[in-house]
Amino acid sequence: MIQKIKGTMDIFPDEAVLFRYLEGVMREEAEKYGFGEIRTPTFEWTDLFVRGVGDTTDVVQKEMYTFADRDEERTITLRPEGTASVARALIESGKCGDAMPQKFYYIINCFRHEKPQAGRSREFFQFGTEMFGSENPAADATAIAVAAAVLRRIGLKSVRLHLNSIGCKECRPQYRAALLSHFSAHKDRLCDTCLDRMEKNPLRLLDCKNPPCAEVAKEAPRTIDHLCPACEAHFKTLCATLEKMGISYVVDPSIVRGLDYYTRTVFEFVAEGIGAQSTVCGGGRYDGLVASLGGPELPGIGFGMGITRVILAMKAEGVEIPVAPAPKLYIAALGEAAAIEAMAITERLRREGQYVECDVVGRSLKAQMKYANKLNAAYTLILGDSEVESGRAQLRNMQDGTQTEVTLADFTLPA
Ligand code: ATP
Ligand code: MG
């Protein structure tokens, strides 16, 4: 027996209903905010993610699914996230010269070689948006508002927006120096990865989940205390805008995001009380990304929302969860002529747009009725020889038990 690969999942209809419901909400909200759907390839040249996500990140260093193509020397990688591909597509299409902003959304599968656990899988599903061409805090507020709108509409109450600014290339050097002097003083408490980060990407020191490192990180200087005047003004305007828009947040200096290309605004939506994988959405501004991929200087802002994490949060909160639709009618049949008639009526009603079921297994009448109950059919119709002969039968309302006589040739179901 061949089993599925570790960290992947099979999604059966009862769970797929939930995914489809969420995807529907995500599409509707994104489109309401003016984002259009973009579809990019599942795999790209490895270099795109090395440059776009950053070679000091865990994603690039440890988590990518990379393989040699059959007839090419360059390697290929299954996308670990969505932003780099969208930026590449934008540059490649020549749309960087079009009217700004350009707003895209996507619902994609992503691949990361991580330790599988609740809310963390190797193939996972992400809803994301990207907006290019605006440095204005209104763009940041728009991105945040889309994510907030989705979470609000789903009915999640325990999710909080954590907001921070990590500055730009103007303020970064000064902040980096302050950070390094703090961590240097506590070198003995840091893990090997963090010691390595001190050399390569000090900002990521703030992101370590190792408890002693996290302790040191807690007392570290905060990016928001070291912003240049332009970054500070940007952050202040964003905060004021969100307040006026009725989007509540907490300023959280510990949010730095794992990916290299972030500048200024970074944010996470965190579900209280669902355990370790509580970040349902993470995003931020990536003003350097497009240029670093060979495009023009074009600012951008976006987020990725983990669909399975949203589902975990919904279940933890007991939010009402949609169930698979039940058939409007189940037609039970006794005997061959009735079985054929049942197929004919079922087909007629299905063509009219109704969800109708009948027996295709050849079960006894009793077993058919039991199955109709299991499916939770709203109405049932029992066909035997006499019903087929007279062209009439009793339509039974399963909710209240009432029966109405209907003519088989042309009856319609109540709406
Ligand atoms: P984490 O800190 O949880 O590893 P991340 O910083 O790696 O998250 P991003 O790259 O920002 O996450 O991805 C955006 C969102 O995608 C996350 O907030 C999360 O909801 C979801 N996500 C990321 N990795 C996984 C995964 N392996 N399985 C399921 N969802 C994931
Ligand atoms: Mg991660």
mmCIF file of C-alpha atoms in Angstrom, residues 91-310:
data_model
loop_
_atom_site.group_PDB
_atom_site.id
_atom_site.type_symbol
_atom_site.label_atom_id
_atom_site.label_comp_id
_atom_site.label_asym_id
_atom_site.label_seq_id
_atom_site.Cartn_x
_atom_site.Cartn_y
_atom_site.Cartn_z
ATOM 1 C CA ILE A 91 8.649 42.349 -14.537
ATOM 2 C CA GLU A 92 8.607 39.750 -17.308
ATOM 3 C CA SER A 93 5.280 40.947 -18.721
ATOM 4 C CA GLY A 94 6.439 44.542 -18.979
ATOM 5 C CA LYS A 95 3.533 45.644 -16.779
ATOM 6 C CA CYS A 96 5.886 47.582 -14.490
ATOM 7 C CA GLY A 97 5.313 50.491 -16.862
ATOM 8 C CA ASP A 98 1.505 50.346 -16.607
ATOM 9 C CA ALA A 99 -0.633 52.597 -14.413
ATOM 10 C CA MET A 100 -0.047 52.030 -10.720
ATOM 11 C CA PRO A 101 -0.958 50.548 -8.381
ATOM 12 C CA GLN A 102 -1.162 47.012 -9.703
ATOM 13 C CA LYS A 103 -3.060 44.693 -7.407
ATOM 14 C CA PHE A 104 -3.051 40.900 -7.545
ATOM 15 C CA TYR A 105 -4.326 38.060 -5.427
ATOM 16 C CA TYR A 106 -3.823 34.315 -5.532
ATOM 17 C CA ILE A 107 -4.853 31.104 -3.814
ATOM 18 C CA ILE A 108 -2.002 28.650 -4.219
ATOM 19 C CA ASN A 109 -0.316 25.556 -2.898
ATOM 20 C CA CYS A 110 3.185 26.141 -1.500
ATOM 21 C CA PHE A 111 5.910 23.654 -0.629
ATOM 22 C CA ARG A 112 8.333 23.761 2.273
ATOM 23 C CA HIS A 113 10.323 20.946 3.800
ATOM 24 C CA GLU A 114 9.343 21.560 7.413
ATOM 25 C CA LYS A 115 8.631 19.360 10.398
ATOM 26 C CA PRO A 116 4.952 18.496 9.928
ATOM 27 C CA GLN A 117 2.625 19.299 12.834
ATOM 28 C CA ALA A 118 -0.790 20.882 13.341
ATOM 29 C CA GLY A 119 -0.883 23.968 11.125
ATOM 30 C CA ARG A 120 2.455 23.184 9.518
ATOM 31 C CA SER A 121 2.645 20.925 6.498
ATOM 32 C CA ARG A 122 4.982 20.424 3.554
ATOM 33 C CA GLU A 123 2.378 21.233 0.964
ATOM 34 C CA PHE A 124 0.146 23.982 2.294
ATOM 35 C CA PHE A 125 -2.359 26.454 0.935
ATOM 36 C CA GLN A 126 -2.056 30.166 0.953
ATOM 37 C CA PHE A 127 -4.225 33.110 0.062
ATOM 38 C CA GLY A 128 -2.096 36.121 -0.783
ATOM 39 C CA THR A 129 -2.308 39.620 -2.181
ATOM 40 C CA GLU A 130 0.390 41.847 -3.664
ATOM 41 C CA MET A 131 0.165 45.538 -4.483
ATOM 42 C CA PHE A 132 2.899 47.210 -6.518
ATOM 43 C CA GLY A 133 3.684 50.828 -7.234
ATOM 44 C CA SER A 134 2.771 52.705 -4.064
ATOM 45 C CA GLU A 135 4.961 53.775 -1.194
ATOM 46 C CA ASN A 136 2.032 55.460 0.469
ATOM 47 C CA PRO A 137 0.791 54.129 3.831
ATOM 48 C CA ALA A 138 -2.670 53.943 2.238
ATOM 49 C CA ALA A 139 -1.353 50.945 0.268
ATOM 50 C CA ASP A 140 -0.211 49.249 3.490
ATOM 51 C CA ALA A 141 -3.589 49.961 5.061
ATOM 52 C CA THR A 142 -5.366 48.487 2.030
ATOM 53 C CA ALA A 143 -3.386 45.231 2.219
ATOM 54 C CA ILE A 144 -4.065 44.941 5.932
ATOM 55 C CA ALA A 145 -7.751 45.772 5.399
ATOM 56 C CA VAL A 146 -8.220 42.890 2.923
ATOM 57 C CA ALA A 147 -6.807 40.368 5.374
ATOM 58 C CA ALA A 148 -8.853 41.865 8.211
ATOM 59 C CA ALA A 149 -12.002 41.766 6.063
ATOM 60 C CA VAL A 150 -11.549 38.055 5.332
ATOM 61 C CA LEU A 151 -10.959 37.170 8.979
ATOM 62 C CA ARG A 152 -13.858 39.336 10.117
ATOM 63 C CA ARG A 153 -16.275 37.847 7.597
ATOM 64 C CA ILE A 154 -15.363 34.324 8.629
ATOM 65 C CA GLY A 155 -16.297 35.347 12.148
ATOM 66 C CA LEU A 156 -12.941 34.955 13.876
ATOM 67 C CA LYS A 157 -12.855 37.030 17.038
ATOM 68 C CA SER A 158 -9.644 35.871 18.680
ATOM 69 C CA VAL A 159 -7.367 37.113 15.904
ATOM 70 C CA ARG A 160 -5.298 40.227 16.591
ATOM 71 C CA LEU A 161 -3.273 42.342 14.224
ATOM 72 C CA HIS A 162 0.338 42.787 15.338
ATOM 73 C CA LEU A 163 2.055 45.671 13.585
ATOM 74 C CA ASN A 164 5.640 46.856 13.397
ATOM 75 C CA SER A 165 8.016 48.822 11.204
ATOM 76 C CA ILE A 166 11.485 47.506 10.518
ATOM 77 C CA GLY A 167 12.749 50.610 8.732
ATOM 78 C CA CYS A 168 14.487 50.957 5.401
ATOM 79 C CA LYS A 169 18.032 50.986 4.094
ATOM 80 C CA GLU A 170 18.477 54.462 5.598
ATOM 81 C CA CYS A 171 17.797 53.416 9.171
ATOM 82 C CA ARG A 172 18.884 49.783 8.973
ATOM 83 C CA PRO A 173 22.694 50.260 9.410
ATOM 84 C CA GLN A 174 22.306 52.260 12.601
ATOM 85 C CA TYR A 175 19.777 49.786 13.974
ATOM 86 C CA ARG A 176 21.912 46.825 12.984
ATOM 87 C CA ALA A 177 24.813 48.254 14.989
ATOM 88 C CA ALA A 178 22.619 48.694 18.071
ATOM 89 C CA LEU A 179 21.293 45.162 17.662
ATOM 90 C CA LEU A 180 24.736 43.636 17.265
ATOM 91 C CA SER A 181 26.096 45.334 20.342
ATOM 92 C CA HIS A 182 23.150 43.973 22.380
ATOM 93 C CA PHE A 183 23.481 40.409 21.107
ATOM 94 C CA SER A 184 27.291 40.464 21.367
ATOM 95 C CA ALA A 185 26.924 41.132 25.089
ATOM 96 C CA HIS A 186 24.838 37.920 25.425
ATOM 97 C CA LYS A 187 26.690 35.669 22.987
ATOM 98 C CA ASP A 188 26.968 32.853 25.523
ATOM 99 C CA ARG A 189 23.157 32.418 25.598
ATOM 100 C CA LEU A 190 22.661 32.176 21.830
ATOM 101 C CA CYS A 191 22.192 29.063 19.679
ATOM 102 C CA ASP A 192 24.562 28.288 16.801
ATOM 103 C CA THR A 193 22.066 29.462 14.202
ATOM 104 C CA CYS A 194 21.831 32.823 15.944
ATOM 105 C CA LEU A 195 25.612 33.134 16.166
ATOM 106 C CA ASP A 196 25.650 32.588 12.419
ATOM 107 C CA ARG A 197 22.863 35.142 11.963
ATOM 108 C CA MET A 198 24.961 37.758 13.790
ATOM 109 C CA GLU A 199 27.305 37.616 10.830
ATOM 110 C CA LYS A 200 24.818 37.301 8.001
ATOM 111 C CA ASN A 201 21.472 38.820 8.898
ATOM 112 C CA PRO A 202 21.253 40.259 12.423
ATOM 113 C CA LEU A 203 17.585 41.228 12.053
ATOM 114 C CA ARG A 204 16.707 37.562 12.049
ATOM 115 C CA LEU A 205 18.111 37.235 15.568
ATOM 116 C CA LEU A 206 14.774 38.652 16.680
ATOM 117 C CA ASP A 207 12.957 35.785 14.998
ATOM 118 C CA CYS A 208 14.516 32.820 16.858
ATOM 119 C CA LYS A 209 12.056 30.490 18.598
ATOM 120 C CA ASN A 210 14.753 28.980 20.865
ATOM 121 C CA PRO A 211 13.768 30.116 24.429
ATOM 122 C CA PRO A 212 17.171 31.467 25.618
ATOM 123 C CA CYS A 213 17.617 33.358 22.336
ATOM 124 C CA ALA A 214 14.064 34.662 22.560
ATOM 125 C CA GLU A 215 14.879 35.950 26.073
ATOM 126 C CA VAL A 216 17.841 37.911 24.730
ATOM 127 C CA ALA A 217 15.709 39.108 21.825
ATOM 128 C CA LYS A 218 13.056 40.409 24.222
ATOM 129 C CA GLU A 219 15.463 42.976 25.673
ATOM 130 C CA ALA A 220 16.968 43.888 22.316
ATOM 131 C CA PRO A 221 16.670 47.414 20.942
ATOM 132 C CA ARG A 222 13.464 47.842 18.959
ATOM 133 C CA THR A 223 13.344 48.794 15.316
ATOM 134 C CA ILE A 224 10.593 51.340 15.926
ATOM 135 C CA ASP A 225 12.924 53.280 18.236
ATOM 136 C CA HIS A 226 15.516 53.563 15.470
ATOM 137 C CA LEU A 227 13.463 54.649 12.475
ATOM 138 C CA CYS A 228 14.624 57.466 10.206
ATOM 139 C CA PRO A 229 12.194 60.422 10.017
ATOM 140 C CA ALA A 230 10.654 59.179 6.747
ATOM 141 C CA CYS A 231 9.993 55.693 8.128
ATOM 142 C CA GLU A 232 8.652 57.113 11.341
ATOM 143 C CA ALA A 233 6.243 59.374 9.470
ATOM 144 C CA HIS A 234 5.155 56.438 7.301
ATOM 145 C CA PHE A 235 4.423 54.283 10.340
ATOM 146 C CA LYS A 236 2.554 57.080 12.138
ATOM 147 C CA THR A 237 0.341 57.723 9.134
ATOM 148 C CA LEU A 238 -0.360 54.005 8.751
ATOM 149 C CA CYS A 239 -1.384 53.735 12.414
ATOM 150 C CA ALA A 240 -3.612 56.804 12.154
ATOM 151 C CA THR A 241 -5.186 55.480 8.951
ATOM 152 C CA LEU A 242 -5.939 52.071 10.462
ATOM 153 C CA GLU A 243 -7.521 53.708 13.495
ATOM 154 C CA LYS A 244 -9.788 55.832 11.292
ATOM 155 C CA MET A 245 -10.660 52.756 9.226
ATOM 156 C CA GLY A 246 -11.731 50.923 12.367
ATOM 157 C CA ILE A 247 -8.994 48.290 12.184
ATOM 158 C CA SER A 248 -7.530 47.656 15.621
ATOM 159 C CA TYR A 249 -3.940 46.584 16.114
ATOM 160 C CA VAL A 250 -1.174 46.285 18.665
ATOM 161 C CA VAL A 251 2.311 47.590 17.963
ATOM 162 C CA ASP A 252 4.533 44.564 18.409
ATOM 163 C CA PRO A 253 8.285 45.243 18.107
ATOM 164 C CA SER A 254 9.003 41.502 18.029
ATOM 165 C CA ILE A 255 7.466 41.081 14.567
ATOM 166 C CA VAL A 256 10.268 41.051 12.015
ATOM 167 C CA ARG A 257 9.120 38.401 9.469
ATOM 168 C CA GLY A 258 11.381 35.666 8.208
ATOM 169 C CA LEU A 259 11.820 36.830 4.643
ATOM 170 C CA ASP A 260 14.678 39.104 3.618
ATOM 171 C CA TYR A 261 12.935 41.527 1.341
ATOM 172 C CA TYR A 262 10.761 43.293 3.889
ATOM 173 C CA THR A 263 11.116 47.020 4.542
ATOM 174 C CA ARG A 264 9.117 49.337 6.786
ATOM 175 C CA THR A 265 5.711 47.807 7.567
ATOM 176 C CA VAL A 266 5.556 44.215 8.781
ATOM 177 C CA PHE A 267 2.462 42.619 10.268
ATOM 178 C CA GLU A 268 0.947 39.382 11.435
ATOM 179 C CA PHE A 269 -2.554 38.326 12.312
ATOM 180 C CA VAL A 270 -2.248 36.022 15.303
ATOM 181 C CA ALA A 271 -5.001 33.750 16.627
ATOM 182 C CA GLU A 272 -4.876 33.645 20.410
ATOM 183 C CA GLY A 273 -5.067 30.159 21.837
ATOM 184 C CA ILE A 274 -4.414 27.812 18.932
ATOM 185 C CA GLY A 275 -0.916 26.860 20.060
ATOM 186 C CA ALA A 276 2.408 27.218 18.328
ATOM 187 C CA GLN A 277 1.194 27.753 14.759
ATOM 188 C CA SER A 278 -0.920 30.737 15.652
ATOM 189 C CA THR A 279 0.124 33.144 12.898
ATOM 190 C CA VAL A 280 -2.688 32.875 10.401
ATOM 191 C CA CYS A 281 -1.374 35.656 8.196
ATOM 192 C CA GLY A 282 1.946 37.391 7.703
ATOM 193 C CA GLY A 283 2.893 40.229 5.449
ATOM 194 C CA GLY A 284 4.668 43.463 4.890
ATOM 195 C CA ARG A 285 6.255 45.955 2.575
ATOM 196 C CA TYR A 286 8.956 44.829 0.164
ATOM 197 C CA ASP A 287 10.185 47.982 -1.538
ATOM 198 C CA GLY A 288 13.481 46.444 -2.689
ATOM 199 C CA LEU A 289 12.156 43.218 -4.180
ATOM 200 C CA VAL A 290 11.284 44.184 -7.748
ATOM 201 C CA ALA A 291 14.614 45.938 -8.301
ATOM 202 C CA SER A 292 16.514 43.042 -6.766
ATOM 203 C CA LEU A 293 14.897 40.734 -9.340
ATOM 204 C CA GLY A 294 16.091 42.941 -12.200
ATOM 205 C CA GLY A 295 13.025 45.181 -12.504
ATOM 206 C CA PRO A 296 12.689 48.913 -11.894
ATOM 207 C CA GLU A 297 12.536 50.485 -8.438
ATOM 208 C CA LEU A 298 8.945 49.592 -7.627
ATOM 209 C CA PRO A 299 7.627 49.440 -4.085
ATOM 210 C CA GLY A 300 5.263 46.708 -2.999
ATOM 211 C CA ILE A 301 3.193 45.417 -0.103
ATOM 212 C CA GLY A 302 1.479 42.085 0.450
ATOM 213 C CA PHE A 303 0.629 39.211 2.724
ATOM 214 C CA GLY A 304 0.184 35.457 2.799
ATOM 215 C CA MET A 305 -2.613 33.831 4.773
ATOM 216 C CA GLY A 306 -2.357 30.134 5.644
ATOM 217 C CA ILE A 307 -5.688 28.494 4.862
ATOM 218 C CA THR A 308 -5.203 25.475 7.162
ATOM 219 C CA ARG A 309 -4.275 27.800 10.015
ATOM 220 C CA VAL A 310 -7.445 29.795 9.480
#
